[in-house]
mmCIF file of C-alpha atoms in Angstrom:
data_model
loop_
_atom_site.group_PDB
_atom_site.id
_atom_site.type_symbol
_atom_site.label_atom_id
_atom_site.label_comp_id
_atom_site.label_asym_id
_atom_site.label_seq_id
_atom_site.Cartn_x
_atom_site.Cartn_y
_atom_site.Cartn_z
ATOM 1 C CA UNK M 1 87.723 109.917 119.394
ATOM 2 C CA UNK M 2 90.068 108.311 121.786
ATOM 3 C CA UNK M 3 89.994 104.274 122.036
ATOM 4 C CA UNK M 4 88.423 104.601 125.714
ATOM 5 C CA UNK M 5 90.356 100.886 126.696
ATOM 6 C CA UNK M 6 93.577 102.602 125.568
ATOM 7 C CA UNK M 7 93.575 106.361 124.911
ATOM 8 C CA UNK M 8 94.944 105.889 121.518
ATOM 9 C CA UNK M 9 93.100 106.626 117.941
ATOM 10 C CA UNK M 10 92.246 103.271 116.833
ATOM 11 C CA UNK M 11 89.467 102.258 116.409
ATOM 12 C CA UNK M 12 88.114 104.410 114.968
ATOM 13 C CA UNK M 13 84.083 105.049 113.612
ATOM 14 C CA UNK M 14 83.586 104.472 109.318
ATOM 15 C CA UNK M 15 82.240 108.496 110.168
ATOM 16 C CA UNK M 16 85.177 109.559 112.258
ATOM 17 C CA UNK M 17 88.035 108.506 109.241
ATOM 18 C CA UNK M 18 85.768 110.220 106.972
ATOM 19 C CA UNK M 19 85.935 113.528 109.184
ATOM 20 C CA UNK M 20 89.390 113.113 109.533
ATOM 21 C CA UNK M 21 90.490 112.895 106.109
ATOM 22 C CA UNK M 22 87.636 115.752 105.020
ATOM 23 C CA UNK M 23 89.664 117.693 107.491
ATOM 24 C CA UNK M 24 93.119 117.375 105.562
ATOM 25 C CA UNK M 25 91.334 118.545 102.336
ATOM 26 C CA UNK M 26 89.829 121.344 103.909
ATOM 27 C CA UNK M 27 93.667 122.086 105.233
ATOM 28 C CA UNK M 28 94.029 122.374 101.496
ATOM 29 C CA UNK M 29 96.790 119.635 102.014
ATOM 30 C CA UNK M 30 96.416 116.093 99.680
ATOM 31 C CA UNK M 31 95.578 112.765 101.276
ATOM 32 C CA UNK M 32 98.488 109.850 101.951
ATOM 33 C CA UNK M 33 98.169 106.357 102.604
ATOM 34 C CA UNK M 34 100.665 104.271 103.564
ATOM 35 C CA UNK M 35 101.451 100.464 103.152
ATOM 36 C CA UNK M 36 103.004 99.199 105.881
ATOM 37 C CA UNK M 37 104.414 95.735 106.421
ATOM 38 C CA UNK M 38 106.396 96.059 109.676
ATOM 39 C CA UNK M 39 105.859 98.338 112.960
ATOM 40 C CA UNK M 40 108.728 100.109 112.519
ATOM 41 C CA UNK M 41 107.747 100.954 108.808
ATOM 42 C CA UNK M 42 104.348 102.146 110.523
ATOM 43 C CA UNK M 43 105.443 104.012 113.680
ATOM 44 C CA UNK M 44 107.544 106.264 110.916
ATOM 45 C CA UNK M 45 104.837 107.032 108.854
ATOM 46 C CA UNK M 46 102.829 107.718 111.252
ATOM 47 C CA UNK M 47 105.539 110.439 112.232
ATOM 48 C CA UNK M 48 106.074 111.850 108.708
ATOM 49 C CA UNK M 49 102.251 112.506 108.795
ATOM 50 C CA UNK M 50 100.028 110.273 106.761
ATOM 51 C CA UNK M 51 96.547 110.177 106.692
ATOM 52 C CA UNK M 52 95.932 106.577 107.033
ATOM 53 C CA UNK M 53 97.810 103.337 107.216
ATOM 54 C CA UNK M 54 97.102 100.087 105.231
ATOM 55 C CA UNK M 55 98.116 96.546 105.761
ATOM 56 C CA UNK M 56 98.680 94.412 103.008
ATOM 57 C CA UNK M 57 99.836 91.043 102.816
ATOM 58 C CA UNK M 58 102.412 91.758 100.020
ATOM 59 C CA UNK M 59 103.946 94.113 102.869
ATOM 60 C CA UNK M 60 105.887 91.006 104.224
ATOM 61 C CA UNK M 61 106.980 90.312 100.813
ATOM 62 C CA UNK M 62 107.817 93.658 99.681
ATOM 63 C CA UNK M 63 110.034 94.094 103.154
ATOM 64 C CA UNK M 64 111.418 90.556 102.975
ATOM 65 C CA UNK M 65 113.331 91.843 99.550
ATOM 66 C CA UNK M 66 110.560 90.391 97.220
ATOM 67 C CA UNK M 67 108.125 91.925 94.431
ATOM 68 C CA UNK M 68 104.596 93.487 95.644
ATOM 69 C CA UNK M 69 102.922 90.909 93.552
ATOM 70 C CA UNK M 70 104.125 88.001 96.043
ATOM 71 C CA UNK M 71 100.972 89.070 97.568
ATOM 72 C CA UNK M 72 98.856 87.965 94.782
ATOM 73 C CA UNK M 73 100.417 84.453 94.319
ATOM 74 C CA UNK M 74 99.417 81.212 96.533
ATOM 75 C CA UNK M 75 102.346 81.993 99.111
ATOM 76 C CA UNK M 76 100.800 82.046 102.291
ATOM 77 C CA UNK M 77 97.153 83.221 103.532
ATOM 78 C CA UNK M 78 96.511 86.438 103.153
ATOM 79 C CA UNK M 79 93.681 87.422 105.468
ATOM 80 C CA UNK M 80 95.958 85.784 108.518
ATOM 81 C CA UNK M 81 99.544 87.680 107.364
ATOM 82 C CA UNK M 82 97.191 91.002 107.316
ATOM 83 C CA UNK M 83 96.055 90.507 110.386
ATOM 84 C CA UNK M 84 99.179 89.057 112.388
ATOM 85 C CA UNK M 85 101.123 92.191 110.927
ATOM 86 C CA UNK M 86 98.198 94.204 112.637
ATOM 87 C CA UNK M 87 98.055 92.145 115.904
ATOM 88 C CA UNK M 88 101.471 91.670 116.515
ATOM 89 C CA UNK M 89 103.465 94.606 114.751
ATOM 90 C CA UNK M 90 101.572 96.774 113.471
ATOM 91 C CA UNK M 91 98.780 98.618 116.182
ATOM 92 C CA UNK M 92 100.987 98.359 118.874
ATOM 93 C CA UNK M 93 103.074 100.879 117.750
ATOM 94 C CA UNK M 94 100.611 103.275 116.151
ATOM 95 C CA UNK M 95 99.046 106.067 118.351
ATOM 96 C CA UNK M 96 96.750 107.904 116.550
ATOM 97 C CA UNK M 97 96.585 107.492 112.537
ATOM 98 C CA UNK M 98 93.439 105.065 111.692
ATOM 99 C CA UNK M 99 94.872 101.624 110.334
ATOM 100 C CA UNK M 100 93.232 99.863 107.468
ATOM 101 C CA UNK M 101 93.533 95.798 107.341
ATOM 102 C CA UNK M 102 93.803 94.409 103.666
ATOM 103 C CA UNK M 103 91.356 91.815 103.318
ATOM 104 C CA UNK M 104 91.041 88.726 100.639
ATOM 105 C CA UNK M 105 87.371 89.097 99.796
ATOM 106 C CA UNK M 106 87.243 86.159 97.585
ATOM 107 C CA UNK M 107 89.171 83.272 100.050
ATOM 108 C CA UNK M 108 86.056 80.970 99.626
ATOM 109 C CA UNK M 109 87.492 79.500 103.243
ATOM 110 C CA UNK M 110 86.707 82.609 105.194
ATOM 111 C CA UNK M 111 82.674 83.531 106.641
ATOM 112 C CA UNK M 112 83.363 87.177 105.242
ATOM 113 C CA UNK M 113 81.169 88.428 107.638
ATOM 114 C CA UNK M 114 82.812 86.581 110.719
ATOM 115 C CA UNK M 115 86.386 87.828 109.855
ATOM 116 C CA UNK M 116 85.249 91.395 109.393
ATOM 117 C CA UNK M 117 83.471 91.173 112.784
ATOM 118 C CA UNK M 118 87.448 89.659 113.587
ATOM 119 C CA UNK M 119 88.547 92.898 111.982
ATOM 120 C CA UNK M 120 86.763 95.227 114.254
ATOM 121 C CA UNK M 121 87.669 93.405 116.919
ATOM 122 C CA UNK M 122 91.187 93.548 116.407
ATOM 123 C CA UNK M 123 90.724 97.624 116.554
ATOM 124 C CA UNK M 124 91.064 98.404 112.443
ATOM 125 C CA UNK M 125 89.262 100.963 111.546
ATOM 126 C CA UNK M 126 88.905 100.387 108.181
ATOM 127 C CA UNK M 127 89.560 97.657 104.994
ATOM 128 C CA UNK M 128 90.745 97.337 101.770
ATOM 129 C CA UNK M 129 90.117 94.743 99.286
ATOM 130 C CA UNK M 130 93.780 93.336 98.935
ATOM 131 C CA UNK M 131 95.042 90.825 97.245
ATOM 132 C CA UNK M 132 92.332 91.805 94.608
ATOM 133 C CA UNK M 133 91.446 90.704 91.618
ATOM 134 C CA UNK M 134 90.601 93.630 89.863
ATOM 135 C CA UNK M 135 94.271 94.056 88.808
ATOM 136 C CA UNK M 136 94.223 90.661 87.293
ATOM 137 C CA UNK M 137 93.350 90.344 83.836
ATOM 138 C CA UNK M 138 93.073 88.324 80.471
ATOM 139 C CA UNK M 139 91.721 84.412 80.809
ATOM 140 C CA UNK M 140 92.834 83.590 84.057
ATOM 141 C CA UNK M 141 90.875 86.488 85.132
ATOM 142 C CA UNK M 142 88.056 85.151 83.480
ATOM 143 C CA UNK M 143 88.169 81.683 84.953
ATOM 144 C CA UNK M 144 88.330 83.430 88.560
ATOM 145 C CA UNK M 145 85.521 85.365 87.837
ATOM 146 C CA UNK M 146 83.630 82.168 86.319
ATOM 147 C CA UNK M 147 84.765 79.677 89.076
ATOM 148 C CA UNK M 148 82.732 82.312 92.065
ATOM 149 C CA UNK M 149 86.815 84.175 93.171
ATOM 150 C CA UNK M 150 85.877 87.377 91.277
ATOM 151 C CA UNK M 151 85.541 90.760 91.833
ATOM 152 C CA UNK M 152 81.904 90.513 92.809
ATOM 153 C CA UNK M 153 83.500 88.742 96.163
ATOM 154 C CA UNK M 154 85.031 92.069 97.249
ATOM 155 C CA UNK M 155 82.388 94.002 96.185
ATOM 156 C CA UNK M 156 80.166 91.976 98.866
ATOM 157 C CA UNK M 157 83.074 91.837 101.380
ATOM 158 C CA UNK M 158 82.585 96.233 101.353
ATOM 159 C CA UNK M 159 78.968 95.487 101.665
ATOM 160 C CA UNK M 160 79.218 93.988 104.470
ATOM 161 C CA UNK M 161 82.454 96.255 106.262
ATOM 162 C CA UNK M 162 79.635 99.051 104.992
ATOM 163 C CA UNK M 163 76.679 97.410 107.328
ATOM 164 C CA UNK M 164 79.197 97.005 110.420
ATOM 165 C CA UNK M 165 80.277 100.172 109.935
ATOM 166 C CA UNK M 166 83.727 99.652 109.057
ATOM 167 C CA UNK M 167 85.505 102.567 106.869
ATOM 168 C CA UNK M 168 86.397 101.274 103.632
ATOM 169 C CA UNK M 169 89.454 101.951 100.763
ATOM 170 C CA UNK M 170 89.143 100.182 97.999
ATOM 171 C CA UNK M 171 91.558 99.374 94.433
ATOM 172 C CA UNK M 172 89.809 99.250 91.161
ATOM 173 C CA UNK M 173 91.438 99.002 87.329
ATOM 174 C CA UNK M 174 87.838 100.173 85.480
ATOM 175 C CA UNK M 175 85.076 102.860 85.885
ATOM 176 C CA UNK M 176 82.804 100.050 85.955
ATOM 177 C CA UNK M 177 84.864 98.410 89.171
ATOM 178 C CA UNK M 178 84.416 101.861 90.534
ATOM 179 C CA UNK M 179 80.380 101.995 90.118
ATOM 180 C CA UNK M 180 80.541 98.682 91.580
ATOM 181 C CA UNK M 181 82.232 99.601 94.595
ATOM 182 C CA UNK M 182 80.418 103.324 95.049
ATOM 183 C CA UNK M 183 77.243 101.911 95.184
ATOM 184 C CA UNK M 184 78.011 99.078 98.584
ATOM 185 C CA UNK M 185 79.262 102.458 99.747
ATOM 186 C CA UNK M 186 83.088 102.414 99.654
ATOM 187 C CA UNK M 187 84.225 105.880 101.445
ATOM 188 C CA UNK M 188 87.199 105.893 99.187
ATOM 189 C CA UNK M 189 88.121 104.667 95.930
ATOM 190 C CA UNK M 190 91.650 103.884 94.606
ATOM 191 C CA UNK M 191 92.430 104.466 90.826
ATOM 192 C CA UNK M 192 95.186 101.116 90.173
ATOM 193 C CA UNK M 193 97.152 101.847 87.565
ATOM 194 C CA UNK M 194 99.305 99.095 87.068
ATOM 195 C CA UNK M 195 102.092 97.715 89.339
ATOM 196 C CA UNK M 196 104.481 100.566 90.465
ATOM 197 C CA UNK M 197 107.518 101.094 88.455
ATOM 198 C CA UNK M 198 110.912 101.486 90.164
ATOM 199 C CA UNK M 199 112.821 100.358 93.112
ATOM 200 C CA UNK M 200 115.179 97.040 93.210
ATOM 201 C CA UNK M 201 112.706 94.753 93.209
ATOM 202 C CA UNK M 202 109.725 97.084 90.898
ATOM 203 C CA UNK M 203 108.742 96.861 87.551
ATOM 204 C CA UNK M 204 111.390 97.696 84.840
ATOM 205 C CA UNK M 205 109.065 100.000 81.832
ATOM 206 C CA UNK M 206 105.507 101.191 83.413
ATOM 207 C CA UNK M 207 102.864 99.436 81.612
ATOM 208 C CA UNK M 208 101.304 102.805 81.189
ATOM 209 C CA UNK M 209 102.580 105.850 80.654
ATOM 210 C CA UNK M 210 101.792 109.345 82.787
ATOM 211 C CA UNK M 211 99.234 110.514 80.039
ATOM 212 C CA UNK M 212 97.519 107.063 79.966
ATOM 213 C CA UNK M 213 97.349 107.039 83.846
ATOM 214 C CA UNK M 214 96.059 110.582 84.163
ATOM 215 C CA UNK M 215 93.178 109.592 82.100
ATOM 216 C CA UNK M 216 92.694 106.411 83.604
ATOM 217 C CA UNK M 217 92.075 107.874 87.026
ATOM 218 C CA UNK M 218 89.983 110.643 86.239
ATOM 219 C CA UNK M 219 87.408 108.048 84.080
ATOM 220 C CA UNK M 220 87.331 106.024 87.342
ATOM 221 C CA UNK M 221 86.594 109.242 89.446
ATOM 222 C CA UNK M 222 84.287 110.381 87.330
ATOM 223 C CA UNK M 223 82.272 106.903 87.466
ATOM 224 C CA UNK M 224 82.663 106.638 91.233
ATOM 225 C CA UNK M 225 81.022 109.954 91.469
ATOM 226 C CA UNK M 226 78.127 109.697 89.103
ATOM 227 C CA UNK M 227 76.939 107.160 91.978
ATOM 228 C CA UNK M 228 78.338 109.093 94.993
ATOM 229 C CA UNK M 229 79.910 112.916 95.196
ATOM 230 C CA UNK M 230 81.159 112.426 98.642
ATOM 231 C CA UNK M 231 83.589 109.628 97.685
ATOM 232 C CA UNK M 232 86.988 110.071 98.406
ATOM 233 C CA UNK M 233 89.644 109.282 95.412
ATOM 234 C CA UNK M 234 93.506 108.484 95.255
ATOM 235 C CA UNK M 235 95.476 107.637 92.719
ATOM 236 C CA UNK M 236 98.225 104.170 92.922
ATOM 237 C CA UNK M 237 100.520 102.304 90.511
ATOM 238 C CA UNK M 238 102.432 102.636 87.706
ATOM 239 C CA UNK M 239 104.147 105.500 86.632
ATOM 240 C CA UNK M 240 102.709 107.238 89.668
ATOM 241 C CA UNK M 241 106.061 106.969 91.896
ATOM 242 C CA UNK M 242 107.704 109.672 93.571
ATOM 243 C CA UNK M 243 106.017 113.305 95.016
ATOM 244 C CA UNK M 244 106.707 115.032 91.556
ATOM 245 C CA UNK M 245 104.601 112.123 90.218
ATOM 246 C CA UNK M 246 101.632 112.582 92.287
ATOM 247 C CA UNK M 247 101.706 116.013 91.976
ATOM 248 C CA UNK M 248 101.210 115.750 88.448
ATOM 249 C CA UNK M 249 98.577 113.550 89.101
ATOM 250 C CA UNK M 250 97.065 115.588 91.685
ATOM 251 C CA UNK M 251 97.568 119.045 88.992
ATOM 252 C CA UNK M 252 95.889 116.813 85.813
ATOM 253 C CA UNK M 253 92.902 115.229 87.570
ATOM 254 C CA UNK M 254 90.495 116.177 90.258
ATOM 255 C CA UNK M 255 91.355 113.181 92.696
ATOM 256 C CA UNK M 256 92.172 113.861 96.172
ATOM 257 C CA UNK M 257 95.691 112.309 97.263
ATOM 258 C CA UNK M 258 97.798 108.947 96.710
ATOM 259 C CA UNK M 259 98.151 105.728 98.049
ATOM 260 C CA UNK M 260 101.880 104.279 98.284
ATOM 261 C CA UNK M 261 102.901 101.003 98.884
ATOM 262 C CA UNK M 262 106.062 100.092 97.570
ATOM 263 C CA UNK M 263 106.563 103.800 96.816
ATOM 264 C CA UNK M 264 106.701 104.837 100.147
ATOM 265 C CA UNK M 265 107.707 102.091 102.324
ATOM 266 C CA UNK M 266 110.255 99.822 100.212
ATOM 267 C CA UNK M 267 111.288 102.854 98.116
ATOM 268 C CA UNK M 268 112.134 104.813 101.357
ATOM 269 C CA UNK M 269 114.087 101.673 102.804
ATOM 270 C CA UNK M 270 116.046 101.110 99.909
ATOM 271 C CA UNK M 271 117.451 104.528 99.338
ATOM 272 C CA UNK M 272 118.080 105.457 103.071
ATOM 273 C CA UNK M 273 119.914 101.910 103.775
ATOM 274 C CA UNK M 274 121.845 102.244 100.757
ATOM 275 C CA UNK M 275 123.259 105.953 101.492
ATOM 276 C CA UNK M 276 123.533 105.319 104.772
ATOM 277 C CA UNK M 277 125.636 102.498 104.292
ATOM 278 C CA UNK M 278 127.244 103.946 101.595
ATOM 279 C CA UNK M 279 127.834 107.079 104.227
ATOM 280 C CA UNK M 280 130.054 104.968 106.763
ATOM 281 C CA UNK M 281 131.850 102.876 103.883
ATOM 282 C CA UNK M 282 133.344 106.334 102.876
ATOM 283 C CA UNK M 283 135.025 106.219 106.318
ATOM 284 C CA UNK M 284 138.871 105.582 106.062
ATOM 285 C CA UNK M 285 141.273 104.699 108.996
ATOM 286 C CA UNK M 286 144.404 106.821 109.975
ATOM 287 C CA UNK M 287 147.222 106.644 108.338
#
């Protein structure tokens, strides 16, 4: 349904996303997200077709030339960079595809429920819990969890974008993450399998390899969907990279589509810039 102040998609319903990406399955055709950390990045996925596009924080990062995981690290506020890309770069440009907004569920400075309400306003349709913490392991992820900045904060942050009936992707590393998140009613759950490998800037050896990440997703879909059929599932990370990758992904388990970040937007950048360039340094002048 057409935003009736502009004419354009967003926003859009937490039932109207759902209907449109139950649509591209029954087109028989995978679901893709997109990261997107500039407008420009945006306006061209929109055009090459994706289902849905996400704002994260590390966006800025990964487009300023630096590593995804910039995002995670005490560089700047997260829940403001998310939504200044969105206000200022990001819906402008966009006509029709519904745009997520990456939200820190566990900044202890935010009233969750007053910057989702923020969210809405802004005309997302939709959040994911990013930076998250359910990447973060070992005993630094124990101290967040035991100082009240775990997990459990984004869990409640997709309660509440549940309640205001905001459409909601979220990341998980476990099945147990996943039941967590399936039963605030996430509408789509993301399988995280380690920080994408790749790219300039990417990690060098996958922490996993395609066998371990096949099996990692499909125990996190399966727990998701002992709670809830109707969830939606995509696979992210690792060794999950290019289209080959994700079709294996899509061929070994029974998830429904991918999630790039890095693999879309930085990956795309780097290899079109380079040949490009490369392209017009093969020029030579007359003799």
């Amino acid at each position: 349904m057409p935003n009736p102040w502009t004419g354009k998609g967003n926003p859009y319903t937490k039932q109207e996303v759902r209907d449109r990406l139950k649509a591209t399955l029954d087109q028989g055709k995978a679901i893709i997200a997109a990261g997107a950390g500039t407008g420009i990045s945006a306006k061209f996925i929109e055009k090459g077709g994706a289902d849905l596009i996400i704002i994260y924080n590390s966006g800025r990062f990964r487009m300023s030339g630096h590593g995804s995981t910039a995002g995670l690290m005490a560089y700047g506020d997260a829940n403001a960079v998310a939504m200044e890309i969105g206000e200022f770069e990001v819906l402008p440009v966009v006509e029709e595809v519904p745009v997520i907004c990456g939200v820190h569920g566990s900044d202890p400075r935010r009233r969750m429920w007053h910057h989702l309400l923020r969210v809405k306003e802004m005309g997302f349709s939709g959040v994911n819990n990013f930076p998250t913490h359910s990447i973060v392991d070992g005993h630094f992820r124990r101290v967040l969890e035991e100082t009240g900045m775990g997990f459990e904060k984004e869990v409640e942050m997709i309660r509440l974008a549940t309640m205001m009936d905001l459409f909601s992707i979220v990341y998980v590393a476990t099945p147990d993450e996943a039941r967590q998140m399936a039963e605030v009613g996430a509408d789509a759950i993301i399988a995280h399998v380690g920080t994408t490998v790749g790219g300039s800037i990417g990690v060098v050896d996958a922490t996993v390899s395609m066998d371990q990440a096949i099996e990692a997703t499909q125990k996190i879909a399966d727990a998701g969907r002992e709670v809830n059929p109707d969830i939606f599932f995509l696979a992210h990370g690792g060794p999950i990279n290019t289209p080959d990758d994700v079709r294996v992904i899509l061929e070994k388990t029974n998830v429904h589509g991918f999630v790039g970040a890095s693999s879309l937007e930085r990956m795309g950048v780097e290899q079109s810039l380079t040949n490009l360039t490369r392209d017009f340094k093969s020029i030579t002048l007359k003799n």
